[in-house]
Tab-separated table of C-alpha atoms in Angstrom:
chain	number	residue	atom	x	y	z
A	1	UNK	CA	0.386	28.939	2.959
A	2	UNK	CA	0.187	25.883	0.671
A	3	UNK	CA	-2.998	24.115	-0.134
A	4	UNK	CA	-2.212	20.934	1.882
A	5	UNK	CA	-0.768	23.118	4.705
A	6	UNK	CA	-4.171	24.875	4.993
A	7	UNK	CA	-6.144	22.034	4.786
A	8	UNK	CA	-4.200	20.110	7.628
A	9	UNK	CA	-4.629	22.999	9.637
A	10	UNK	CA	-8.022	23.203	9.622
A	11	UNK	CA	-8.201	19.347	10.177
A	12	UNK	CA	-5.903	19.505	13.027
A	13	UNK	CA	-8.027	22.504	14.659
A	14	UNK	CA	-11.148	20.212	14.528
A	15	UNK	CA	-9.084	17.254	15.952
A	16	UNK	CA	-7.891	19.117	18.789
A	17	UNK	CA	-11.520	20.433	19.356
A	18	UNK	CA	-12.828	17.088	19.195
A	19	UNK	CA	-10.383	15.772	21.722
A	20	UNK	CA	-12.402	17.337	24.481
A	21	UNK	CA	-15.794	15.945	23.160
A	22	UNK	CA	-17.423	13.051	24.383
A	23	UNK	CA	-17.219	10.724	21.404
A	24	UNK	CA	-19.414	7.827	20.613
A	25	UNK	CA	-18.756	5.042	17.860
A	26	UNK	CA	-20.078	1.754	17.144
A	27	UNK	CA	-17.804	-0.963	19.482
A	28	UNK	CA	-15.423	-3.092	17.426
A	29	UNK	CA	-15.121	-6.820	18.147
A	30	UNK	CA	-11.859	-7.218	19.675
A	31	UNK	CA	-9.100	-9.648	18.181
A	32	UNK	CA	-5.655	-10.633	18.991
A	33	UNK	CA	-2.403	-10.151	17.427
A	34	UNK	CA	-1.879	-13.901	16.978
A	35	UNK	CA	-5.393	-13.810	15.027
A	36	UNK	CA	-4.343	-10.731	13.056
A	37	UNK	CA	-1.090	-12.408	11.862
A	38	UNK	CA	-3.285	-15.336	10.164
A	39	UNK	CA	-6.170	-13.439	9.062
A	40	UNK	CA	-7.473	-13.701	5.802
A	41	UNK	CA	-10.643	-12.882	3.574
A	42	UNK	CA	-13.150	-15.628	3.508
A	43	UNK	CA	-13.621	-17.310	0.163
A	44	UNK	CA	-10.640	-15.286	-1.588
A	45	UNK	CA	-7.288	-17.256	-0.788
A	46	UNK	CA	-4.225	-14.861	-1.974
A	47	UNK	CA	-6.003	-11.686	-1.658
A	48	UNK	CA	-3.559	-9.937	0.207
A	49	UNK	CA	-0.393	-10.019	1.915
A	50	UNK	CA	1.343	-7.720	4.357
A	51	UNK	CA	3.971	-5.417	2.954
A	52	UNK	CA	6.746	-6.804	5.278
A	53	UNK	CA	6.314	-10.268	4.366
A	54	UNK	CA	9.099	-12.539	3.110
A	55	UNK	CA	9.896	-12.466	-0.667
A	56	UNK	CA	8.682	-16.053	-0.805
A	57	UNK	CA	5.532	-15.075	0.861
A	58	UNK	CA	4.788	-11.929	-1.529
A	59	UNK	CA	5.717	-13.968	-4.522
A	60	UNK	CA	2.345	-16.192	-4.085
A	61	UNK	CA	0.397	-13.200	-5.050
A	62	UNK	CA	2.445	-10.611	-6.861
A	63	UNK	CA	5.342	-12.115	-8.468
A	64	UNK	CA	5.679	-11.119	-12.043
A	65	UNK	CA	5.080	-14.443	-14.204
A	66	UNK	CA	8.137	-16.034	-15.004
A	67	UNK	CA	6.504	-17.969	-17.870
A	68	UNK	CA	5.881	-14.802	-19.705
A	69	UNK	CA	8.684	-13.748	-21.896
A	70	UNK	CA	9.941	-10.463	-22.930
A	71	UNK	CA	10.187	-7.035	-21.384
A	72	UNK	CA	8.195	-6.216	-18.325
A	73	UNK	CA	6.612	-2.949	-17.609
A	74	UNK	CA	5.804	-1.811	-13.965
A	75	UNK	CA	3.762	1.268	-13.343
A	76	UNK	CA	3.659	2.773	-9.691
A	77	UNK	CA	0.917	5.486	-8.910
A	78	UNK	CA	1.404	7.703	-5.820
A	79	UNK	CA	-0.944	9.310	-3.578
A	80	UNK	CA	-1.791	12.808	-3.841
A	81	UNK	CA	-5.692	13.471	-3.421
A	82	UNK	CA	-7.079	15.719	-6.254
A	83	UNK	CA	-3.399	15.868	-7.637
A	84	UNK	CA	-4.639	12.560	-8.983
A	85	UNK	CA	-5.634	14.690	-12.263
A	86	UNK	CA	-1.990	14.820	-13.011
A	87	UNK	CA	-1.483	11.086	-13.237
A	88	UNK	CA	-4.825	10.784	-15.397
A	89	UNK	CA	-3.611	13.494	-17.644
A	90	UNK	CA	-0.306	11.839	-17.912
A	91	UNK	CA	-1.735	8.299	-18.892
A	92	UNK	CA	-4.239	9.682	-21.231
A	93	UNK	CA	-1.617	11.973	-22.965
A	94	UNK	CA	0.753	8.866	-23.066
A	95	UNK	CA	-2.157	6.968	-24.921
A	96	UNK	CA	-2.456	9.844	-27.196
A	97	UNK	CA	1.136	9.608	-28.064
A	98	UNK	CA	0.772	6.078	-29.113
A	99	UNK	CA	3.798	4.893	-27.066
A	100	UNK	CA	1.946	3.583	-23.933
A	101	UNK	CA	2.842	0.062	-23.000
A	102	UNK	CA	0.524	-2.876	-21.752
A	103	UNK	CA	1.930	-2.810	-18.174
A	104	UNK	CA	2.778	-6.118	-16.660
A	105	UNK	CA	1.989	-4.917	-13.164
A	106	UNK	CA	0.407	-1.927	-11.777
A	107	UNK	CA	0.447	-0.643	-8.206
A	108	UNK	CA	-1.580	2.255	-6.569
A	109	UNK	CA	-1.822	4.005	-3.339
A	110	UNK	CA	-4.504	6.500	-2.186
A	111	UNK	CA	-5.571	8.533	-5.371
A	112	UNK	CA	-3.108	6.180	-7.149
A	113	UNK	CA	-5.647	3.239	-6.176
A	114	UNK	CA	-8.542	4.928	-7.914
A	115	UNK	CA	-6.521	5.464	-11.269
A	116	UNK	CA	-4.829	1.848	-10.937
A	117	UNK	CA	-7.792	-0.457	-12.305
A	118	UNK	CA	-7.962	1.737	-15.331
A	119	UNK	CA	-4.560	2.200	-15.999
A	120	UNK	CA	-4.205	-1.577	-15.842
A	121	UNK	CA	-7.251	-2.270	-18.270
A	122	UNK	CA	-5.685	-0.097	-20.802
A	123	UNK	CA	-6.275	2.844	-23.068
A	124	UNK	CA	-10.023	1.857	-23.853
A	125	UNK	CA	-10.739	2.783	-20.115
A	126	UNK	CA	-8.901	6.438	-20.572
A	127	UNK	CA	-12.451	8.034	-20.472
A	128	UNK	CA	-13.052	6.739	-17.027
A	129	UNK	CA	-9.882	8.836	-15.796
A	130	UNK	CA	-11.027	11.697	-17.496
A	131	UNK	CA	-14.507	11.653	-15.951
A	132	UNK	CA	-13.266	11.174	-12.634
A	133	UNK	CA	-10.877	14.089	-12.391
A	134	UNK	CA	-12.480	16.726	-14.721
A	135	UNK	CA	-16.095	16.216	-14.818
A	136	UNK	CA	-16.653	17.844	-11.415
A	137	UNK	CA	-17.745	14.665	-9.529
A	138	UNK	CA	-14.215	14.507	-7.442
A	139	UNK	CA	-15.272	18.087	-6.391
A	140	UNK	CA	-18.081	16.790	-4.621
A	141	UNK	CA	-15.974	14.813	-2.271
A	142	UNK	CA	-15.198	17.824	-0.231
A	143	UNK	CA	-18.444	19.619	-0.473
A	144	UNK	CA	-20.221	20.725	2.756
A	145	UNK	CA	-17.871	19.463	5.546
A	146	UNK	CA	-19.450	18.344	8.643
A	147	UNK	CA	-17.946	19.170	12.336
A	148	UNK	CA	-20.395	16.586	13.677
A	149	UNK	CA	-18.488	14.052	11.845
A	150	UNK	CA	-15.319	14.974	13.191
A	151	UNK	CA	-16.768	15.076	16.711
A	152	UNK	CA	-18.918	12.172	16.748
A	153	UNK	CA	-17.872	10.092	13.788
A	154	UNK	CA	-14.512	9.271	11.949
A	155	UNK	CA	-14.137	11.686	8.985
A	156	UNK	CA	-14.848	15.302	8.107
A	157	UNK	CA	-17.018	13.849	5.210
A	158	UNK	CA	-18.158	10.816	6.759
A	159	UNK	CA	-21.377	10.239	4.658
A	160	UNK	CA	-20.174	7.443	2.471
A	161	UNK	CA	-19.473	9.729	-0.559
A	162	UNK	CA	-16.071	8.302	-1.493
A	163	UNK	CA	-17.221	4.925	-1.278
A	164	UNK	CA	-20.231	5.964	-3.598
A	165	UNK	CA	-17.926	7.607	-6.100
A	166	UNK	CA	-16.093	4.253	-6.118
A	167	UNK	CA	-19.055	2.358	-6.732
A	168	UNK	CA	-20.124	4.427	-9.750
A	169	UNK	CA	-17.155	2.883	-11.538
A	170	UNK	CA	-16.514	-0.312	-9.988
A	171	UNK	CA	-19.007	-2.961	-11.179
A	172	UNK	CA	-19.104	-6.782	-12.055
A	173	UNK	CA	-18.237	-6.087	-15.724
A	174	UNK	CA	-15.215	-4.150	-14.380
A	175	UNK	CA	-14.034	-6.960	-12.278
A	176	UNK	CA	-14.531	-9.363	-15.246
A	177	UNK	CA	-12.287	-7.465	-17.200
A	178	UNK	CA	-9.566	-7.347	-14.513
A	179	UNK	CA	-9.894	-11.020	-13.982
A	180	UNK	CA	-9.415	-11.848	-17.658
A	181	UNK	CA	-6.014	-9.726	-17.615
A	182	UNK	CA	-5.166	-11.436	-14.188
A	183	UNK	CA	-5.659	-14.783	-16.058
A	184	UNK	CA	-2.932	-13.569	-18.699
A	185	UNK	CA	-0.528	-13.239	-15.680
A	186	UNK	CA	-0.738	-9.338	-15.249
A	187	UNK	CA	-1.111	-8.263	-11.740
A	188	UNK	CA	-2.844	-5.221	-10.066
A	189	UNK	CA	-1.852	-4.256	-6.582
A	190	UNK	CA	-3.491	-1.867	-4.248
A	191	UNK	CA	-2.022	-0.625	-0.768
A	192	UNK	CA	-3.936	0.326	2.202
A	193	UNK	CA	-2.773	1.018	5.845
A	194	UNK	CA	-3.870	-1.453	8.348
A	195	UNK	CA	-4.320	0.613	11.495
A	196	UNK	CA	-4.724	-2.203	13.913
A	197	UNK	CA	-1.679	-3.769	12.952
A	198	UNK	CA	0.139	-0.502	11.720
A	199	UNK	CA	1.404	-2.158	8.492
A	200	UNK	CA	0.781	-1.659	4.954
A	201	UNK	CA	-1.397	-4.243	3.340
A	202	UNK	CA	-0.955	-5.143	-0.348
A	203	UNK	CA	-3.910	-6.156	-2.024
A	204	UNK	CA	-4.144	-8.508	-4.989
A	205	UNK	CA	-6.849	-7.069	-6.807
A	206	UNK	CA	-7.004	-9.459	-9.869
A	207	UNK	CA	-7.131	-12.319	-7.545
A	208	UNK	CA	-10.237	-10.585	-6.077
A	209	UNK	CA	-11.775	-9.933	-9.252
A	210	UNK	CA	-11.075	-13.468	-10.539
A	211	UNK	CA	-12.347	-15.210	-7.221
A	212	UNK	CA	-16.004	-15.431	-8.350
A	213	UNK	CA	-16.829	-15.106	-4.331
A	214	UNK	CA	-19.997	-13.269	-3.819
A	215	UNK	CA	-18.214	-10.574	-1.881
A	216	UNK	CA	-15.835	-9.743	-4.507
A	217	UNK	CA	-17.376	-6.557	-5.959
A	218	UNK	CA	-18.041	-5.239	-2.358
A	219	UNK	CA	-14.497	-5.979	-1.347
A	220	UNK	CA	-13.040	-4.286	-4.500
A	221	UNK	CA	-14.739	-1.246	-3.417
A	222	UNK	CA	-13.878	-1.301	0.060
A	223	UNK	CA	-10.305	-1.814	-0.874
A	224	UNK	CA	-10.173	1.245	-3.227
A	225	UNK	CA	-12.038	3.408	-0.923
A	226	UNK	CA	-9.833	2.355	2.149
A	227	UNK	CA	-6.703	3.299	-0.034
A	228	UNK	CA	-8.057	6.435	-0.847
A	229	UNK	CA	-9.606	7.344	2.590
A	230	UNK	CA	-7.374	10.402	4.126
A	231	UNK	CA	-7.454	10.066	7.646
A	232	UNK	CA	-9.859	12.375	9.482
A	233	UNK	CA	-11.155	13.486	5.773
A	234	UNK	CA	-12.706	10.390	5.026
A	235	UNK	CA	-13.915	7.460	7.237
A	236	UNK	CA	-12.016	4.498	7.438
A	237	UNK	CA	-13.243	1.200	6.079
A	238	UNK	CA	-13.877	-1.971	8.098
A	239	UNK	CA	-12.846	-4.945	6.221
A	240	UNK	CA	-14.370	-8.324	7.042
A	241	UNK	CA	-11.655	-11.066	7.739
A	242	UNK	CA	-11.459	-14.405	9.820
A	243	UNK	CA	-8.870	-16.491	11.519
A	244	UNK	CA	-9.481	-19.971	12.195
A	245	UNK	CA	-13.201	-19.617	11.823
A	246	UNK	CA	-13.445	-16.614	13.993
A	247	UNK	CA	-14.938	-13.482	12.102
A	248	UNK	CA	-13.919	-9.981	12.878
A	249	UNK	CA	-13.014	-6.711	11.117
A	250	UNK	CA	-9.716	-4.837	10.361
A	251	UNK	CA	-9.870	-1.009	10.210
A	252	UNK	CA	-7.989	0.342	6.941
A	253	UNK	CA	-7.187	3.758	5.842
A	254	UNK	CA	-5.180	5.622	3.118
A	255	UNK	CA	-2.388	3.780	1.879
A	256	UNK	CA	0.146	6.741	1.972
A	257	UNK	CA	-0.004	6.798	5.580
A	258	UNK	CA	2.617	3.890	5.396
A	259	UNK	CA	3.918	4.488	2.016
A	260	UNK	CA	3.329	7.195	-0.700
A	261	UNK	CA	4.402	5.057	-3.579
A	262	UNK	CA	4.832	1.553	-3.435
A	263	UNK	CA	7.321	-0.485	-5.778
A	264	UNK	CA	7.771	-4.210	-5.316
A	265	UNK	CA	10.377	-5.596	-2.909
A	266	UNK	CA	13.798	-5.726	-4.475
A	267	UNK	CA	14.223	-9.268	-3.702
A	268	UNK	CA	11.097	-10.380	-5.423
A	269	UNK	CA	11.942	-8.425	-8.841
A	270	UNK	CA	15.166	-10.111	-8.581
A	271	UNK	CA	13.468	-13.599	-8.764
A	272	UNK	CA	11.885	-12.626	-12.137
A	273	UNK	CA	13.899	-14.526	-14.780
A	274	UNK	CA	13.503	-11.883	-17.222
A	275	UNK	CA	15.374	-9.518	-14.885
A	276	UNK	CA	18.064	-12.038	-14.139
A	277	UNK	CA	18.862	-13.030	-17.749
A	278	UNK	CA	19.349	-9.347	-18.509
A	279	UNK	CA	16.284	-8.675	-20.668
A	280	UNK	CA	15.526	-4.892	-19.859
A	281	UNK	CA	12.469	-3.699	-18.209
A	282	UNK	CA	11.044	-0.681	-17.077
A	283	UNK	CA	9.742	1.007	-14.099
A	284	UNK	CA	7.527	3.829	-14.389
A	285	UNK	CA	6.504	5.865	-11.477
A	286	UNK	CA	3.867	8.568	-11.590
A	287	UNK	CA	4.010	10.737	-8.595
A	288	UNK	CA	0.703	12.778	-8.042
A	289	UNK	CA	2.331	15.662	-6.558
A	290	UNK	CA	5.355	17.773	-6.167
A	291	UNK	CA	8.776	16.832	-4.964
A	292	UNK	CA	10.429	20.166	-4.802
A	293	UNK	CA	10.282	22.348	-1.882
A	294	UNK	CA	7.298	25.041	-2.185
A	295	UNK	CA	8.252	28.371	-0.102
A	296	UNK	CA	5.837	29.582	2.237
A	297	UNK	CA	6.151	31.806	5.377
A	298	UNK	CA	5.069	29.319	8.160
A	299	UNK	CA	2.987	30.968	11.011
A	300	UNK	CA	4.843	30.374	14.263
A	301	UNK	CA	2.065	28.438	16.065
A	302	UNK	CA	1.417	24.943	16.910
A	303	UNK	CA	-0.804	23.932	14.123
A	304	UNK	CA	1.051	25.717	11.402
A	305	UNK	CA	4.071	23.879	12.466
A	306	UNK	CA	2.722	20.399	12.682
A	307	UNK	CA	1.080	20.845	9.201
A	308	UNK	CA	4.206	22.309	7.664
A	309	UNK	CA	6.137	19.470	9.077
A	310	UNK	CA	3.826	16.795	8.000
A	311	UNK	CA	4.023	17.870	4.172
A	312	UNK	CA	7.855	18.349	4.485
A	313	UNK	CA	7.953	14.587	5.795
A	314	UNK	CA	5.753	13.290	3.323
A	315	UNK	CA	7.966	14.503	0.539
A	316	UNK	CA	10.906	13.374	2.383
A	317	UNK	CA	9.509	9.713	2.313
A	318	UNK	CA	8.538	9.882	-1.320
A	319	UNK	CA	12.122	10.848	-2.140
A	320	UNK	CA	13.617	7.988	-0.093
A	321	UNK	CA	11.462	5.392	-1.962
A	322	UNK	CA	12.084	6.777	-5.340
A	323	UNK	CA	16.039	6.985	-4.573
A	324	UNK	CA	15.907	3.358	-3.401
A	325	UNK	CA	14.039	2.396	-6.442
A	326	UNK	CA	16.419	4.260	-8.941
A	327	UNK	CA	19.349	2.737	-7.209
A	328	UNK	CA	17.887	-0.796	-7.604
A	329	UNK	CA	16.897	-0.214	-11.355
A	330	UNK	CA	20.321	1.181	-12.174
A	331	UNK	CA	22.122	-1.725	-10.572
A	332	UNK	CA	20.037	-4.466	-12.419
A	333	UNK	CA	19.595	-2.833	-15.849
A	334	UNK	CA	16.007	-1.935	-15.453
A	335	UNK	CA	14.955	1.371	-16.837
A	336	UNK	CA	13.929	3.869	-14.420
A	337	UNK	CA	11.073	6.682	-15.515
A	338	UNK	CA	9.660	9.261	-13.379
A	339	UNK	CA	7.133	11.821	-13.560
A	340	UNK	CA	5.747	14.464	-11.264
A	341	UNK	CA	4.040	17.830	-11.154
A	342	UNK	CA	6.655	20.404	-12.053
A	343	UNK	CA	7.190	23.700	-10.243
A	344	UNK	CA	5.564	25.451	-13.300
A	345	UNK	CA	2.401	23.239	-13.002
A	346	UNK	CA	-0.872	24.794	-12.029
A	347	UNK	CA	-1.278	25.414	-8.237
A	348	UNK	CA	-4.366	26.065	-5.899
A	349	UNK	CA	-5.229	27.148	-2.326
A	350	UNK	CA	-8.104	25.060	-2.141
A	351	UNK	CA	-8.232	21.610	0.115
A	352	UNK	CA	-6.137	18.870	-1.102
A	353	UNK	CA	-6.824	20.493	-4.725
A	354	UNK	CA	-10.053	18.863	-4.909
A	355	UNK	CA	-11.280	22.098	-7.059
A	356	UNK	CA	-12.778	21.067	-10.405
A	357	UNK	CA	-10.914	23.952	-11.961
A	358	UNK	CA	-7.356	23.138	-10.802
A	359	UNK	CA	-7.975	19.594	-11.414
A	360	UNK	CA	-8.796	20.172	-14.988
A	361	UNK	CA	-5.733	22.291	-15.409
A	362	UNK	CA	-3.389	19.817	-13.981
A	363	UNK	CA	-5.046	17.093	-15.969
A	364	UNK	CA	-4.313	19.229	-19.244
A	365	UNK	CA	-0.744	19.924	-18.007
A	366	UNK	CA	-0.325	16.143	-17.522
A	367	UNK	CA	-1.871	15.279	-20.794
A	368	UNK	CA	0.034	17.875	-22.764
A	369	UNK	CA	3.390	16.976	-21.210
A	370	UNK	CA	2.867	13.228	-22.025
A	371	UNK	CA	1.692	13.673	-25.357
A	372	UNK	CA	4.592	15.526	-26.353
A	373	UNK	CA	7.011	13.079	-24.946
A	374	UNK	CA	8.345	15.735	-22.238
A	375	UNK	CA	7.363	14.042	-19.112
A	376	UNK	CA	9.931	11.347	-18.110
A	377	UNK	CA	12.893	12.111	-15.889
A	378	UNK	CA	15.678	9.341	-15.817
A	379	UNK	CA	16.756	10.166	-12.405
A	380	UNK	CA	15.470	11.463	-8.686
A	381	UNK	CA	15.848	15.176	-8.354
A	382	UNK	CA	18.364	15.758	-5.622
A	383	UNK	CA	16.990	16.740	-2.358
A	384	UNK	CA	17.477	20.502	-1.159
A	385	UNK	CA	20.398	19.581	1.314
A	386	UNK	CA	22.081	17.258	-1.252
A	387	UNK	CA	21.792	19.937	-4.022
A	388	UNK	CA	23.345	22.479	-1.728
A	389	UNK	CA	26.204	20.552	-0.845
A	390	UNK	CA	26.859	19.670	-4.548
A	391	UNK	CA	26.698	23.363	-5.447
A	392	UNK	CA	29.259	24.267	-2.876
A	393	UNK	CA	31.445	21.756	-3.752
A	394	UNK	CA	31.644	22.983	-7.489
A	395	UNK	CA	32.498	26.671	-6.237
């Protein structure tokens, strides 16, 4: 059984147990679909957009600035729980190699959202990534689980510890640094899943940082926390919004519920004059996890089957997103660069990899690969069925 299968199996067991219990929660203010469609954050225009918005709407917050000339570079960071240590190691090893660019745009999902602000700000913030994933603080996120939180709350670790970790690093000084880079035309995006609307929400973190709004720091923390809030593990975040003067809250969770990794809509990228005029750019994708299948004998019971199905589907969605991104990049002369945890990488049987020893090993592995320049793949590895068909055709 893989580490994620074991983790999900336990969560599902608790979830089924909770379904028969009398649950209590704080009632929410109801609102309509019409209100949801026009809701925004008070005092911060352009703070976010729905992922299925039109390219024109999306470009208002996320379009790479056309006035800035030269090669653009786009870094996309995936989800993956404790496996984010791999991405942290890759970025810091890349810095050590002396070849890491200043990214024009950075997007983050789940654990990738926690990495994204520091990747966006550059190599001088590498120590933050080292601290988050190797100091032991991330391991405290999954200490002392509470069944009571599952039965009567909204997460196995429902005591606010994830938001406390985010708050340890996100403060007014960090937002000021991000605002300064946003003013130069660079963009930082984070993805959450809006459970009420069942849509991905793309947050313009630079606009939030630059807004000067009194709630900017709190909102920045809420968004990062929501994006990394694995359902049933950490509680979702209620985010204050309003529509036509009426205030209410939306419920947001882990961005990887909707998409494991986020790249901008192709129509939007094509609006960038640098891409249209043939000036080469690069898309860099860091998958904080594995893409190859992992063998494990699945127990013939409902919980094991559901858990194994979940992880299989998640990897399939990652492959589909990567395949589409690769095809687009190839057709438009944009460099495609992908890295992920190799089959030979460190393994663990603990929940979502939140084991300090494992995270340190994974960080070291990513660091060494990036420093030596051995970490980029230029294509997406073939899916198992595709590979089997190709092998059969060559026989």
